Amino acid sequence: MQDGSLIKDESVAKLKPSDFMYEHERIVFNSMKELESAGEPIDVTTVVSRLNETDKLNKVDGVHYITGLLIDVTSTAHLPLYAEKLISYTKHNVKMRIVEDVRIGKADPSKLEKLTDVERGQDYDMSDTGNAQLLAQLHSDNMRFNHTAKEWLVWNGQYWGKDRKMQRYIYSEDVSQYRQRQAMSIKDSAEKMKMFSFGVHSGDKGKMDSMLAVASTLSEFATTSDDW
């Protein structure tokens, strides 16, 4: 947005409003696309003006949010990666919604036939390694482990940052919940209880730490400072 060329970047051209997680991000993106369609320059001033004209400035927390983007995103060097992450995250969420809707009876089981075994969550054994692989299925777009700095990074929708709020444990809890839901689809009572119990214990702090230790070595998560 700094030089007006951001929206014309080939990576950004692939994006759709639905690829953004938050409403305020979709509103800003739509405003930029509208300016582009009208042949107008795209910068902080024109975006703020466009949001004002459409009575949407308050919906994105005002001018401070727009100007803050220049502070948060100081370079477009990683723009292709950001765009691909957004698209991948959207596709992943669609697949996960299909799996969940089938499990709770809101969707026809035949929809699962279009997903791979990995996307159904069926290929992971009941172990720290299996849980780490499942974590990669669920959140590989949201987490990285920097082996240079020995720390977890999380994706906030705009850039990678240190996991100061321990978001990795929230993502790890998703593995526990997924295992428990997975148990509900098992017909054999003994196997169902085994999976459910494993899912519950997977939410223990110690088990999550063990899973995260394994996850940090997986190619889906492992990175170095040179990559960022």
GROMACS .gro file of C-alpha atoms in nm:
model
  228
    1MET     CA    1   0.000   0.000   0.000
    2GLN     CA    2   0.300   0.227   0.048
    3ASP     CA    3   0.366   0.274  -0.323
    4GLY     CA    4   0.024   0.191  -0.463
    5SER     CA    5   0.147  -0.122  -0.641
    6LEU     CA    6   0.067  -0.380  -0.375
    7ILE     CA    7  -0.279  -0.473  -0.501
    8LYS     CA    8  -0.138  -0.526  -0.852
    9ASP     CA    9   0.120  -0.778  -0.736
   10GLU     CA   10   0.077  -1.119  -0.902
   11SER     CA   11   0.053  -1.289  -0.562
   12VAL     CA   12  -0.223  -1.057  -0.443
   13ALA     CA   13  -0.416  -1.107  -0.767
   14LYS     CA   14  -0.481  -1.466  -0.656
   15LEU     CA   15  -0.651  -1.356  -0.336
   16LYS     CA   16  -1.026  -1.327  -0.275
   17PRO     CA   17  -1.198  -1.145   0.013
   18SER     CA   18  -1.304  -1.484   0.155
   19ASP     CA   19  -0.937  -1.578   0.197
   20PHE     CA   20  -0.905  -1.331   0.485
   21MET     CA   21  -0.989  -1.447   0.836
   22TYR     CA   22  -1.122  -1.121   0.983
   23GLU     CA   23  -1.396  -0.889   0.859
   24HIS     CA   24  -1.185  -0.575   0.888
   25GLU     CA   25  -0.921  -0.735   0.662
   26ARG     CA   26  -1.186  -0.822   0.404
   27ILE     CA   27  -1.324  -0.468   0.416
   28VAL     CA   28  -0.983  -0.311   0.353
   29PHE     CA   29  -0.904  -0.558   0.074
   30ASN     CA   30  -1.239  -0.490  -0.094
   31SER     CA   31  -1.179  -0.115  -0.074
   32MET     CA   32  -0.839  -0.155  -0.238
   33LYS     CA   33  -0.991  -0.367  -0.516
   34GLU     CA   34  -1.263  -0.107  -0.570
   35LEU     CA   35  -1.000   0.165  -0.605
   36GLU     CA   36  -0.809  -0.049  -0.851
   37SER     CA   37  -1.122  -0.109  -1.060
   38ALA     CA   38  -1.190   0.265  -1.066
   39GLY     CA   39  -0.836   0.331  -1.187
   40GLU     CA   40  -0.754   0.533  -0.876
   41PRO     CA   41  -0.421   0.526  -0.690
   42ILE     CA   42  -0.400   0.299  -0.386
   43ASP     CA   43  -0.236   0.444  -0.077
   44VAL     CA   44  -0.327   0.522   0.283
   45THR     CA   45  -0.507   0.844   0.191
   46THR     CA   46  -0.722   0.695  -0.085
   47VAL     CA   47  -0.806   0.382   0.114
   48VAL     CA   48  -0.913   0.587   0.416
   49SER     CA   49  -1.116   0.814   0.187
   50ARG     CA   50  -1.285   0.514   0.024
   51LEU     CA   51  -1.371   0.363   0.362
   52ASN     CA   52  -1.517   0.697   0.469
   53GLU     CA   53  -1.729   0.720   0.155
   54THR     CA   54  -1.875   0.375   0.217
   55ASP     CA   55  -1.922   0.430   0.593
   56LYS     CA   56  -1.687   0.144   0.674
   57LEU     CA   57  -1.397   0.324   0.840
   58ASN     CA   58  -1.534   0.258   1.188
   59LYS     CA   59  -1.566  -0.112   1.107
   60VAL     CA   60  -1.189  -0.136   1.070
   61ASP     CA   61  -1.118   0.064   1.389
   62GLY     CA   62  -1.052   0.390   1.210
   63VAL     CA   63  -0.751   0.557   1.054
   64HIS     CA   64  -0.513   0.412   1.315
   65TYR     CA   65  -0.561   0.059   1.180
   66ILE     CA   66  -0.480   0.164   0.823
   67THR     CA   67  -0.171   0.364   0.918
   68GLY     CA   68  -0.068   0.082   1.150
   69LEU     CA   69  -0.042  -0.150   0.852
   70LEU     CA   70   0.257   0.051   0.732
   71ILE     CA   71   0.428  -0.007   1.065
   72ASP     CA   72   0.342  -0.378   1.088
   73VAL     CA   73   0.426  -0.460   0.727
   74THR     CA   74   0.742  -0.268   0.642
   75SER     CA   75   0.835  -0.476   0.337
   76THR     CA   76   0.660  -0.670   0.060
   77ALA     CA   77   0.951  -0.914   0.030
   78HIS     CA   78   0.748  -1.199   0.179
   79LEU     CA   79   0.426  -1.104  -0.002
   80PRO     CA   80   0.411  -1.421  -0.219
   81LEU     CA   81   0.445  -1.635   0.095
   82TYR     CA   82   0.174  -1.437   0.278
   83ALA     CA   83  -0.066  -1.475  -0.015
   84GLU     CA   84  -0.005  -1.848  -0.049
   85LYS     CA   85  -0.054  -1.896   0.326
   86LEU     CA   86  -0.389  -1.718   0.318
   87ILE     CA   87  -0.512  -1.926   0.025
   88SER     CA   88  -0.384  -2.251   0.176
   89TYR     CA   89  -0.542  -2.170   0.513
   90THR     CA   90  -0.880  -2.109   0.350
   91LYS     CA   91  -0.869  -2.438   0.158
   92HIS     CA   92  -0.765  -2.620   0.474
   93ASN     CA   93  -1.055  -2.473   0.675
   94VAL     CA   94  -1.303  -2.582   0.407
   95LYS     CA   95  -1.175  -2.940   0.430
   96MET     CA   96  -1.187  -2.937   0.810
   97ARG     CA   97  -1.545  -2.810   0.806
   98ILE     CA   98  -1.643  -3.099   0.579
   99VAL     CA   99  -1.490  -3.353   0.818
  100GLU     CA  100  -1.653  -3.194   1.121
  101ASP     CA  101  -1.996  -3.156   0.957
  102VAL     CA  102  -1.996  -3.524   0.861
  103ARG     CA  103  -1.898  -3.626   1.214
  104ILE     CA  104  -2.188  -3.435   1.372
  105GLY     CA  105  -2.439  -3.538   1.107
  106LYS     CA  106  -2.476  -3.204   0.928
  107ALA     CA  107  -2.331  -3.328   0.597
  108ASP     CA  108  -2.358  -3.636   0.376
  109PRO     CA  109  -2.073  -3.887   0.446
  110SER     CA  110  -2.021  -3.917   0.070
  111LYS     CA  111  -1.846  -3.579   0.086
  112LEU     CA  112  -1.559  -3.749   0.265
  113GLU     CA  113  -1.487  -3.956  -0.045
  114LYS     CA  114  -1.338  -3.648  -0.209
  115LEU     CA  115  -1.086  -3.609   0.073
  116THR     CA  116  -0.765  -3.807   0.116
  117ASP     CA  117  -0.706  -4.034   0.415
  118VAL     CA  118  -0.475  -3.772   0.562
  119GLU     CA  119  -0.741  -3.500   0.532
  120ARG     CA  120  -0.989  -3.727   0.710
  121GLY     CA  121  -0.745  -3.762   0.998
  122GLN     CA  122  -0.735  -4.141   0.972
  123ASP     CA  123  -0.361  -4.199   0.923
  124TYR     CA  124  -0.224  -4.089   1.261
  125ASP     CA  125  -0.149  -4.346   1.530
  126MET     CA  126  -0.209  -4.282   1.899
  127SER     CA  127   0.132  -4.147   1.993
  128ASP     CA  128   0.317  -3.819   2.031
  129THR     CA  129   0.435  -3.857   1.672
  130GLY     CA  130   0.083  -3.925   1.550
  131ASN     CA  131  -0.046  -3.621   1.735
  132ALA     CA  132   0.237  -3.408   1.596
  133GLN     CA  133   0.143  -3.516   1.245
  134LEU     CA  134  -0.220  -3.436   1.316
  135LEU     CA  135  -0.115  -3.095   1.449
  136ALA     CA  136   0.061  -3.040   1.117
  137GLN     CA  137  -0.261  -3.126   0.934
  138LEU     CA  138  -0.460  -2.884   1.146
  139HIS     CA  139  -0.220  -2.594   1.190
  140SER     CA  140   0.089  -2.615   0.969
  141ASP     CA  141  -0.022  -2.286   0.815
  142ASN     CA  142  -0.023  -2.116   1.155
  143MET     CA  143   0.295  -2.236   1.328
  144ARG     CA  144   0.669  -2.263   1.271
  145PHE     CA  145   0.958  -2.365   1.496
  146ASN     CA  146   1.270  -2.155   1.450
  147HIS     CA  147   1.561  -2.389   1.521
  148THR     CA  148   1.810  -2.103   1.519
  149ALA     CA  149   1.634  -1.913   1.797
  150LYS     CA  150   1.480  -2.227   1.953
  151GLU     CA  151   1.134  -2.075   1.965
  152TRP     CA  152   0.786  -2.114   1.817
  153LEU     CA  153   0.648  -1.861   1.572
  154VAL     CA  154   0.281  -1.803   1.491
  155TRP     CA  155   0.110  -1.649   1.188
  156ASN     CA  156  -0.127  -1.365   1.278
  157GLY     CA  157  -0.277  -1.319   0.933
  158GLN     CA  158  -0.016  -1.064   0.826
  159TYR     CA  159   0.326  -1.181   0.942
  160TRP     CA  160   0.512  -1.436   1.156
  161GLY     CA  161   0.592  -1.340   1.514
  162LYS     CA  162   0.714  -1.491   1.840
  163ASP     CA  163   0.452  -1.698   2.021
  164ARG     CA  164   0.441  -1.475   2.328
  165LYS     CA  165   0.077  -1.560   2.402
  166MET     CA  166   0.141  -1.937   2.397
  167GLN     CA  167  -0.090  -1.982   2.098
  168ARG     CA  168   0.079  -2.317   2.034
  169TYR     CA  169  -0.106  -2.464   2.330
  170ILE     CA  170  -0.440  -2.348   2.194
  171TYR     CA  171  -0.356  -2.516   1.864
  172SER     CA  172  -0.239  -2.825   2.055
  173GLU     CA  173  -0.573  -2.838   2.235
  174ASP     CA  174  -0.736  -2.869   1.892
  175VAL     CA  175  -0.557  -3.203   1.853
  176SER     CA  176  -0.709  -3.324   2.180
  177GLN     CA  177  -1.057  -3.213   2.074
  178TYR     CA  178  -1.015  -3.366   1.729
  179ARG     CA  179  -0.916  -3.703   1.879
  180GLN     CA  180  -1.222  -3.699   2.105
  181ARG     CA  181  -1.451  -3.621   1.812
  182GLN     CA  182  -1.275  -3.888   1.608
  183ALA     CA  183  -1.360  -4.141   1.881
  184MET     CA  184  -1.730  -4.073   1.830
  185SER     CA  185  -1.710  -4.213   1.476
  186ILE     CA  186  -1.559  -4.547   1.589
  187LYS     CA  187  -1.815  -4.827   1.610
  188ASP     CA  188  -1.621  -5.070   1.830
  189SER     CA  189  -1.687  -4.970   2.193
  190ALA     CA  190  -1.344  -5.067   2.322
  191GLU     CA  191  -1.163  -4.884   2.043
  192LYS     CA  192  -1.391  -4.585   2.088
  193MET     CA  193  -1.306  -4.559   2.458
  194LYS     CA  194  -0.937  -4.608   2.384
  195MET     CA  195  -0.935  -4.323   2.134
  196PHE     CA  196  -1.148  -4.097   2.355
  197SER     CA  197  -0.921  -4.152   2.655
  198PHE     CA  198  -0.617  -4.085   2.440
  199GLY     CA  199  -0.778  -3.766   2.316
  200VAL     CA  200  -0.850  -3.644   2.670
  201HIS     CA  201  -0.494  -3.714   2.787
  202SER     CA  202  -0.357  -3.546   2.475
  203GLY     CA  203  -0.482  -3.221   2.626
  204ASP     CA  204  -0.257  -3.255   2.932
  205LYS     CA  205   0.025  -2.999   2.945
  206GLY     CA  206   0.293  -3.269   2.957
  207LYS     CA  207   0.149  -3.452   2.656
  208MET     CA  208   0.119  -3.131   2.461
  209ASP     CA  209   0.483  -3.048   2.534
  210SER     CA  210   0.588  -3.394   2.416
  211MET     CA  211   0.385  -3.353   2.097
  212LEU     CA  212   0.528  -3.006   2.034
  213ALA     CA  213   0.882  -3.138   2.080
  214VAL     CA  214   0.818  -3.391   1.804
  215ALA     CA  215   0.632  -3.136   1.591
  216SER     CA  216   0.930  -2.899   1.601
  217THR     CA  217   1.130  -3.157   1.404
  218LEU     CA  218   0.870  -3.205   1.129
  219SER     CA  219   0.936  -3.043   0.793
  220GLU     CA  220   0.596  -2.872   0.807
  221PHE     CA  221   0.709  -2.668   1.110
  222ALA     CA  222   1.091  -2.660   1.111
  223THR     CA  223   1.261  -2.342   0.992
  224THR     CA  224   1.564  -2.125   1.068
  225SER     CA  225   1.623  -1.754   1.114
  226ASP     CA  226   1.763  -1.737   0.762
  227ASP     CA  227   1.412  -1.805   0.630
  228TRP     CA  228   1.261  -1.490   0.786
   0.00000   0.00000   0.00000
